């Protein structure tokens, strides 16, 4: 609250923040102070799912002006390296990323960011939808990596926010049938709301039994599995479930080391792919939202003003609802 308002550099913009979603990684940093090799050593501002209004532009910025509503892509390359040259800038080892130590995030009143990674929102796309482009981008990137196409049969493991955006995107990309698994009946109901064709509530089944249930409800083994939990048993089920010659994309992050039936995957030519965040997704997401081809509004289940950030984080920590959204602009009275 007491930090000075930053001054934008020549290629930056100063934003008055509006909507910021809370991600599981934000909660993890808050609770544990690290994710893998990324360790919080100094005070850090959280938040990386965000939208806001431009209030000042740097001298070199021409595509944005004061008053523009924008969605913020949190990952900004610091140098034009080999990954940037091939269009995979998300893999750049020196990338700036909001709320990944030591880089501050944007859960604040005012925030400056690279203008090239701020995208103007059409009038019919809300600030909340703009903030949801970040998780939506994970779904776009994962489904692209998976090769979802017309007629695909897809298994999405996990019905949290990331599982749900993968359901939305897979259906948008032409999947004929999507089945979702989760422990929670309420989250599976939300999956149905956003377009899942089938849901399976997992209880005490073995990974092979889960795979068998997936095949049973689909009527065949899925060509594509998108694993969004990071849980060892779910990764195992994903391998067993995927059709020979198919693709398993690992989206959820769990323990560094897991035991998986790798020979089963190898001899059936099941391709295992990872994803790291996303790249080149904001223009696609904005076009889909503006055309109303997808609807992400049902994902937001809780809203809090910035003053109640702690309550919002506690709500997310307890696993209540789906997406918790913080509203940072006290002057804005929109719903």
Short mmCIF file of C-alpha atoms in Angstrom, two decimals:
data_model
loop_
_atom_site.label_atom_id
_atom_site.label_comp_id
_atom_site.label_asym_id
_atom_site.label_seq_id
_atom_site.Cartn_x
_atom_site.Cartn_y
_atom_site.Cartn_z
CA UNK A 1 0.00 0.00 0.00
CA UNK A 2 2.83 2.40 0.81
CA UNK A 3 5.12 1.67 -2.11
CA UNK A 4 5.74 4.57 -4.52
CA UNK A 5 3.95 4.48 -7.87
CA UNK A 6 6.54 3.21 -10.37
CA UNK A 7 7.60 5.21 -13.41
CA UNK A 8 7.41 3.30 -16.73
CA UNK A 9 10.55 2.94 -18.84
CA UNK A 10 10.62 3.81 -22.57
CA UNK A 11 9.04 0.48 -23.61
CA UNK A 12 6.82 -0.01 -20.57
CA UNK A 13 3.37 1.05 -19.47
CA UNK A 14 2.08 1.94 -16.02
CA UNK A 15 -1.18 0.17 -15.20
CA UNK A 16 -3.86 0.70 -12.61
CA UNK A 17 -4.65 -2.89 -11.81
CA UNK A 18 -8.22 -4.13 -11.89
CA UNK A 19 -8.63 -7.92 -11.62
CA UNK A 20 -6.04 -10.42 -10.38
CA UNK A 21 -6.76 -14.14 -10.04
CA UNK A 22 -5.15 -16.25 -7.35
CA UNK A 23 -3.22 -19.28 -8.62
CA UNK A 24 -2.18 -22.38 -6.72
CA UNK A 25 1.45 -21.31 -7.20
CA UNK A 26 0.73 -18.02 -5.38
CA UNK A 27 -0.62 -19.98 -2.42
CA UNK A 28 2.35 -22.36 -2.55
CA UNK A 29 4.88 -19.51 -2.39
CA UNK A 30 2.89 -17.96 0.45
CA UNK A 31 2.81 -21.21 2.43
CA UNK A 32 6.14 -22.82 1.57
CA UNK A 33 8.39 -20.06 0.25
CA UNK A 34 9.57 -22.03 -2.74
CA UNK A 35 8.59 -24.08 -5.79
CA UNK A 36 11.43 -26.31 -6.93
CA UNK A 37 14.50 -24.18 -7.53
CA UNK A 38 12.55 -20.92 -7.22
CA UNK A 39 13.07 -19.77 -3.63
CA UNK A 40 11.58 -16.65 -2.00
CA UNK A 41 14.54 -14.88 -0.37
CA UNK A 42 13.10 -11.37 -0.09
CA UNK A 43 9.59 -9.91 0.22
CA UNK A 44 7.76 -10.52 -3.05
CA UNK A 45 4.48 -9.28 -4.54
CA UNK A 46 2.29 -12.19 -5.67
CA UNK A 47 -0.13 -12.35 -8.59
CA UNK A 48 0.29 -13.16 -12.29
CA UNK A 49 -3.28 -13.59 -13.65
CA UNK A 50 -4.13 -9.99 -14.30
CA UNK A 51 -5.77 -7.15 -16.20
CA UNK A 52 -5.82 -3.40 -15.74
CA UNK A 53 -6.03 0.04 -17.31
CA UNK A 54 -3.12 1.91 -18.86
CA UNK A 55 -2.51 5.20 -17.02
CA UNK A 56 0.88 6.16 -18.48
CA UNK A 57 2.96 5.01 -21.45
CA UNK A 58 6.72 5.10 -21.99
CA UNK A 59 8.22 7.29 -24.72
CA UNK A 60 8.70 4.35 -27.08
CA UNK A 61 5.20 2.88 -26.80
CA UNK A 62 2.94 3.47 -29.81
CA UNK A 63 0.28 0.70 -29.74
CA UNK A 64 -1.22 1.61 -26.36
CA UNK A 65 -2.48 4.83 -24.78
CA UNK A 66 -3.82 6.01 -21.45
CA UNK A 67 -7.27 4.57 -20.79
CA UNK A 68 -6.75 1.34 -22.73
CA UNK A 69 -7.96 -1.80 -20.97
CA UNK A 70 -5.38 -4.58 -21.22
CA UNK A 71 -4.63 -8.18 -20.27
CA UNK A 72 -1.11 -8.82 -19.01
CA UNK A 73 1.09 -11.68 -20.16
CA UNK A 74 3.34 -12.25 -17.11
CA UNK A 75 6.36 -13.78 -18.87
CA UNK A 76 8.67 -11.29 -20.61
CA UNK A 77 11.97 -12.40 -22.20
CA UNK A 78 14.95 -10.37 -21.01
CA UNK A 79 17.03 -11.13 -24.10
CA UNK A 80 16.54 -12.37 -27.66
CA UNK A 81 18.08 -15.82 -27.23
CA UNK A 82 17.74 -19.04 -29.25
CA UNK A 83 14.33 -19.78 -27.71
CA UNK A 84 12.95 -16.37 -28.62
CA UNK A 85 14.24 -16.74 -32.17
CA UNK A 86 12.27 -19.98 -32.61
CA UNK A 87 9.11 -18.54 -31.05
CA UNK A 88 9.39 -20.54 -27.81
CA UNK A 89 10.25 -17.64 -25.54
CA UNK A 90 8.64 -19.37 -22.54
CA UNK A 91 11.70 -21.63 -22.41
CA UNK A 92 14.17 -18.74 -22.16
CA UNK A 93 16.20 -19.33 -18.96
CA UNK A 94 16.43 -15.60 -18.19
CA UNK A 95 12.74 -14.77 -18.68
CA UNK A 96 11.06 -12.33 -16.28
CA UNK A 97 7.91 -13.85 -14.82
CA UNK A 98 5.48 -12.16 -12.44
CA UNK A 99 5.50 -13.61 -8.93
CA UNK A 100 8.33 -16.05 -9.57
CA UNK A 101 11.27 -15.22 -7.28
CA UNK A 102 12.87 -12.75 -7.42
CA UNK A 103 10.38 -11.05 -9.80
CA UNK A 104 7.45 -9.15 -8.26
CA UNK A 105 3.94 -9.92 -9.41
CA UNK A 106 1.02 -7.58 -10.03
CA UNK A 107 -1.31 -7.99 -7.05
CA UNK A 108 -1.12 -4.28 -6.26
CA UNK A 109 -2.78 -0.96 -7.12
CA UNK A 110 -0.22 0.19 -9.69
CA UNK A 111 2.15 -1.93 -11.73
CA UNK A 112 4.52 -1.34 -14.65
CA UNK A 113 5.07 -3.94 -17.36
CA UNK A 114 6.59 -4.37 -20.81
CA UNK A 115 4.15 -2.79 -23.27
CA UNK A 116 4.72 -5.59 -25.80
CA UNK A 117 3.25 -8.07 -23.31
CA UNK A 118 0.11 -6.01 -22.59
CA UNK A 119 -2.76 -6.78 -24.94
CA UNK A 120 -5.66 -4.43 -25.55
CA UNK A 121 -9.03 -5.89 -24.62
CA UNK A 122 -12.03 -5.44 -26.94
CA UNK A 123 -14.99 -3.61 -25.43
CA UNK A 124 -16.98 -6.84 -25.09
CA UNK A 125 -14.28 -8.64 -23.06
CA UNK A 126 -14.39 -7.91 -19.33
CA UNK A 127 -11.47 -7.29 -16.98
CA UNK A 128 -12.16 -10.63 -15.30
CA UNK A 129 -12.05 -12.44 -18.63
CA UNK A 130 -8.80 -10.61 -19.31
CA UNK A 131 -7.32 -11.91 -16.07
CA UNK A 132 -8.52 -15.43 -16.91
CA UNK A 133 -6.49 -15.42 -20.14
CA UNK A 134 -3.47 -16.53 -18.09
CA UNK A 135 -4.92 -19.88 -16.94
CA UNK A 136 -6.76 -20.20 -20.26
CA UNK A 137 -3.37 -19.92 -21.97
CA UNK A 138 -2.17 -23.01 -20.15
CA UNK A 139 -5.07 -24.91 -21.73
CA UNK A 140 -4.36 -23.50 -25.18
CA UNK A 141 -0.66 -24.39 -24.96
CA UNK A 142 -1.33 -27.87 -23.53
CA UNK A 143 -3.95 -28.76 -26.13
CA UNK A 144 -1.69 -27.53 -28.93
CA UNK A 145 1.19 -29.63 -27.56
CA UNK A 146 -1.19 -32.58 -27.33
CA UNK A 147 -2.39 -32.20 -30.91
CA UNK A 148 -6.09 -31.99 -30.12
CA UNK A 149 -8.02 -31.83 -33.39
CA UNK A 150 -11.40 -32.60 -34.99
CA UNK A 151 -12.85 -35.77 -33.52
CA UNK A 152 -10.24 -36.27 -30.77
CA UNK A 153 -11.18 -38.33 -27.73
CA UNK A 154 -9.58 -36.64 -24.73
CA UNK A 155 -9.05 -37.62 -21.09
CA UNK A 156 -8.46 -34.70 -18.70
CA UNK A 157 -7.13 -35.78 -15.30
CA UNK A 158 -8.10 -33.28 -12.61
CA UNK A 159 -10.96 -30.79 -12.52
CA UNK A 160 -9.31 -27.79 -10.89
CA UNK A 161 -9.00 -24.47 -12.77
CA UNK A 162 -6.35 -25.85 -15.15
CA UNK A 163 -8.28 -29.05 -15.83
CA UNK A 164 -11.36 -26.96 -16.59
CA UNK A 165 -9.61 -24.65 -19.08
CA UNK A 166 -8.27 -27.74 -20.84
CA UNK A 167 -11.83 -29.03 -21.16
CA UNK A 168 -12.95 -25.69 -22.62
CA UNK A 169 -10.06 -25.51 -25.09
CA UNK A 170 -10.20 -29.18 -26.12
CA UNK A 171 -13.88 -28.83 -27.01
CA UNK A 172 -13.14 -25.58 -28.86
CA UNK A 173 -10.40 -27.30 -30.88
CA UNK A 174 -12.78 -30.00 -32.05
CA UNK A 175 -12.62 -32.79 -29.48
CA UNK A 176 -15.55 -35.13 -30.01
CA UNK A 177 -15.60 -36.35 -26.42
CA UNK A 178 -13.87 -35.25 -23.21
CA UNK A 179 -13.88 -37.27 -19.99
CA UNK A 180 -12.71 -35.73 -16.72
CA UNK A 181 -11.66 -37.41 -13.47
CA UNK A 182 -11.41 -35.89 -10.00
CA UNK A 183 -11.93 -36.71 -6.33
CA UNK A 184 -14.46 -33.90 -5.90
CA UNK A 185 -18.07 -34.25 -7.06
CA UNK A 186 -18.58 -30.46 -7.04
CA UNK A 187 -15.56 -29.89 -9.27
CA UNK A 188 -16.78 -32.57 -11.66
CA UNK A 189 -20.13 -30.80 -11.81
CA UNK A 190 -18.26 -27.64 -12.83
CA UNK A 191 -16.50 -29.67 -15.54
CA UNK A 192 -19.92 -30.65 -16.87
CA UNK A 193 -20.93 -26.98 -16.86
CA UNK A 194 -17.98 -25.98 -19.04
CA UNK A 195 -18.46 -28.77 -21.58
CA UNK A 196 -17.15 -32.14 -20.34
CA UNK A 197 -19.05 -35.02 -21.92
CA UNK A 198 -18.32 -37.53 -19.16
CA UNK A 199 -17.06 -37.34 -15.57
CA UNK A 200 -15.65 -40.00 -13.27
CA UNK A 201 -15.35 -39.49 -9.53
CA UNK A 202 -12.24 -41.34 -8.38
CA UNK A 203 -12.34 -42.98 -4.97
CA UNK A 204 -10.09 -45.93 -4.20
CA UNK A 205 -9.49 -47.26 -7.71
CA UNK A 206 -6.03 -48.32 -8.85
CA UNK A 207 -4.50 -46.44 -11.82
CA UNK A 208 -5.34 -49.38 -14.10
CA UNK A 209 -8.94 -49.38 -12.85
CA UNK A 210 -9.22 -45.64 -13.53
CA UNK A 211 -7.88 -46.22 -17.05
CA UNK A 212 -10.44 -48.97 -17.57
CA UNK A 213 -13.27 -46.65 -16.48
CA UNK A 214 -12.08 -43.96 -18.87
CA UNK A 215 -12.12 -46.45 -21.75
CA UNK A 216 -15.53 -47.70 -20.70
CA UNK A 217 -17.25 -44.29 -20.71
CA UNK A 218 -15.55 -43.13 -23.93
CA UNK A 219 -16.14 -46.42 -25.70
CA UNK A 220 -12.45 -46.48 -26.62
CA UNK A 221 -9.07 -45.45 -25.24
CA UNK A 222 -8.43 -41.71 -25.67
CA UNK A 223 -5.81 -40.58 -28.17
CA UNK A 224 -4.91 -37.74 -25.83
CA UNK A 225 -4.55 -37.44 -22.07
CA UNK A 226 -3.95 -34.12 -20.34
CA UNK A 227 -2.71 -34.71 -16.80
CA UNK A 228 -3.41 -31.68 -14.58
CA UNK A 229 -2.75 -32.94 -11.05
CA UNK A 230 0.92 -33.93 -10.83
CA UNK A 231 -0.10 -36.84 -8.59
CA UNK A 232 1.91 -40.03 -9.20
CA UNK A 233 -1.13 -42.32 -9.39
CA UNK A 234 -2.81 -39.96 -11.87
CA UNK A 235 0.25 -39.92 -14.14
CA UNK A 236 0.25 -43.72 -14.02
CA UNK A 237 -3.45 -43.81 -14.90
CA UNK A 238 -2.77 -41.39 -17.75
CA UNK A 239 -0.19 -43.71 -19.30
CA UNK A 240 -2.41 -46.78 -18.93
CA UNK A 241 -5.42 -44.94 -20.33
CA UNK A 242 -3.84 -43.42 -23.44
CA UNK A 243 -4.32 -45.27 -26.70
CA UNK A 244 -1.22 -46.80 -28.31
CA UNK A 245 0.38 -44.17 -30.51
CA UNK A 246 -1.35 -41.41 -28.51
CA UNK A 247 -0.03 -38.50 -26.47
CA UNK A 248 0.12 -37.77 -22.74
CA UNK A 249 0.77 -34.14 -21.80
CA UNK A 250 2.00 -33.46 -18.27
CA UNK A 251 0.59 -30.14 -17.07
CA UNK A 252 0.31 -30.59 -13.29
CA UNK A 253 3.52 -30.37 -11.27
CA UNK A 254 4.07 -32.67 -8.30
CA UNK A 255 7.14 -34.35 -6.82
CA UNK A 256 10.40 -34.06 -8.74
CA UNK A 257 10.69 -37.86 -8.90
CA UNK A 258 7.76 -40.16 -9.64
CA UNK A 259 7.45 -43.84 -10.48
CA UNK A 260 5.67 -44.46 -13.77
CA UNK A 261 5.10 -47.48 -16.06
CA UNK A 262 7.57 -46.18 -18.61
CA UNK A 263 7.93 -49.51 -20.46
CA UNK A 264 4.18 -49.60 -20.98
CA UNK A 265 4.39 -46.16 -22.57
CA UNK A 266 7.49 -47.00 -24.60
CA UNK A 267 6.32 -50.24 -26.19
CA UNK A 268 2.93 -48.72 -27.06
CA UNK A 269 4.55 -45.56 -28.48
CA UNK A 270 2.70 -43.26 -26.11
CA UNK A 271 4.39 -39.87 -26.44
CA UNK A 272 4.93 -38.09 -23.12
CA UNK A 273 5.20 -34.32 -23.43
CA UNK A 274 5.68 -31.55 -20.91
CA UNK A 275 4.58 -27.95 -21.00
CA UNK A 276 6.11 -24.92 -19.34
CA UNK A 277 3.59 -22.13 -19.00
CA UNK A 278 2.70 -20.98 -22.58
CA UNK A 279 3.76 -18.78 -25.48
CA UNK A 280 1.97 -16.87 -28.24
CA UNK A 281 -1.45 -17.48 -26.68
CA UNK A 282 -2.86 -14.06 -25.70
CA UNK A 283 -3.99 -13.00 -29.21
CA UNK A 284 -5.69 -16.39 -29.70
CA UNK A 285 -7.44 -16.20 -26.32
CA UNK A 286 -8.62 -12.64 -26.88
CA UNK A 287 -10.04 -13.56 -30.30
CA UNK A 288 -11.91 -16.52 -28.80
CA UNK A 289 -13.32 -14.43 -25.95
CA UNK A 290 -14.32 -11.53 -28.20
CA UNK A 291 -16.11 -13.87 -30.64
CA UNK A 292 -17.90 -15.57 -27.71
CA UNK A 293 -16.71 -18.94 -28.98
CA UNK A 294 -15.71 -19.84 -25.43
CA UNK A 295 -17.08 -18.91 -22.02
CA UNK A 296 -14.73 -18.70 -19.04
CA UNK A 297 -17.04 -16.69 -16.77
CA UNK A 298 -18.25 -19.75 -14.81
CA UNK A 299 -14.70 -20.28 -13.54
CA UNK A 300 -14.87 -17.29 -11.17
CA UNK A 301 -16.66 -18.36 -8.01
CA UNK A 302 -15.34 -15.87 -5.42
CA UNK A 303 -14.50 -12.16 -5.53
CA UNK A 304 -12.71 -10.03 -2.94
CA UNK A 305 -11.43 -6.45 -2.77
CA UNK A 306 -7.65 -6.08 -2.45
CA UNK A 307 -8.09 -5.11 1.22
CA UNK A 308 -9.35 -8.65 1.87
CA UNK A 309 -6.46 -10.38 0.08
CA UNK A 310 -5.66 -12.59 3.08
CA UNK A 311 -9.25 -13.84 3.20
CA UNK A 312 -9.08 -14.50 -0.54
CA UNK A 313 -5.86 -16.50 -0.17
CA UNK A 314 -7.32 -18.50 2.73
CA UNK A 315 -10.36 -19.32 0.56
CA UNK A 316 -8.08 -20.59 -2.22
CA UNK A 317 -5.96 -22.55 0.26
CA UNK A 318 -9.08 -24.36 1.53
CA UNK A 319 -9.94 -25.35 -2.04
CA UNK A 320 -13.28 -23.59 -2.03
CA UNK A 321 -14.89 -22.81 -5.37
CA UNK A 322 -12.77 -22.70 -8.51
CA UNK A 323 -11.13 -19.35 -9.25
CA UNK A 324 -10.83 -16.62 -6.63
CA UNK A 325 -10.55 -13.11 -8.11
CA UNK A 326 -9.21 -10.01 -6.37
CA UNK A 327 -10.38 -6.54 -7.38
CA UNK A 328 -7.61 -3.97 -7.04
CA UNK A 329 -9.26 -0.73 -8.18
CA UNK A 330 -11.36 0.81 -5.36
CA UNK A 331 -12.80 3.45 -7.71
CA UNK A 332 -14.37 0.88 -10.03
CA UNK A 333 -17.93 -0.06 -9.06
CA UNK A 334 -18.67 -2.55 -11.87
CA UNK A 335 -20.04 -5.97 -10.80
#
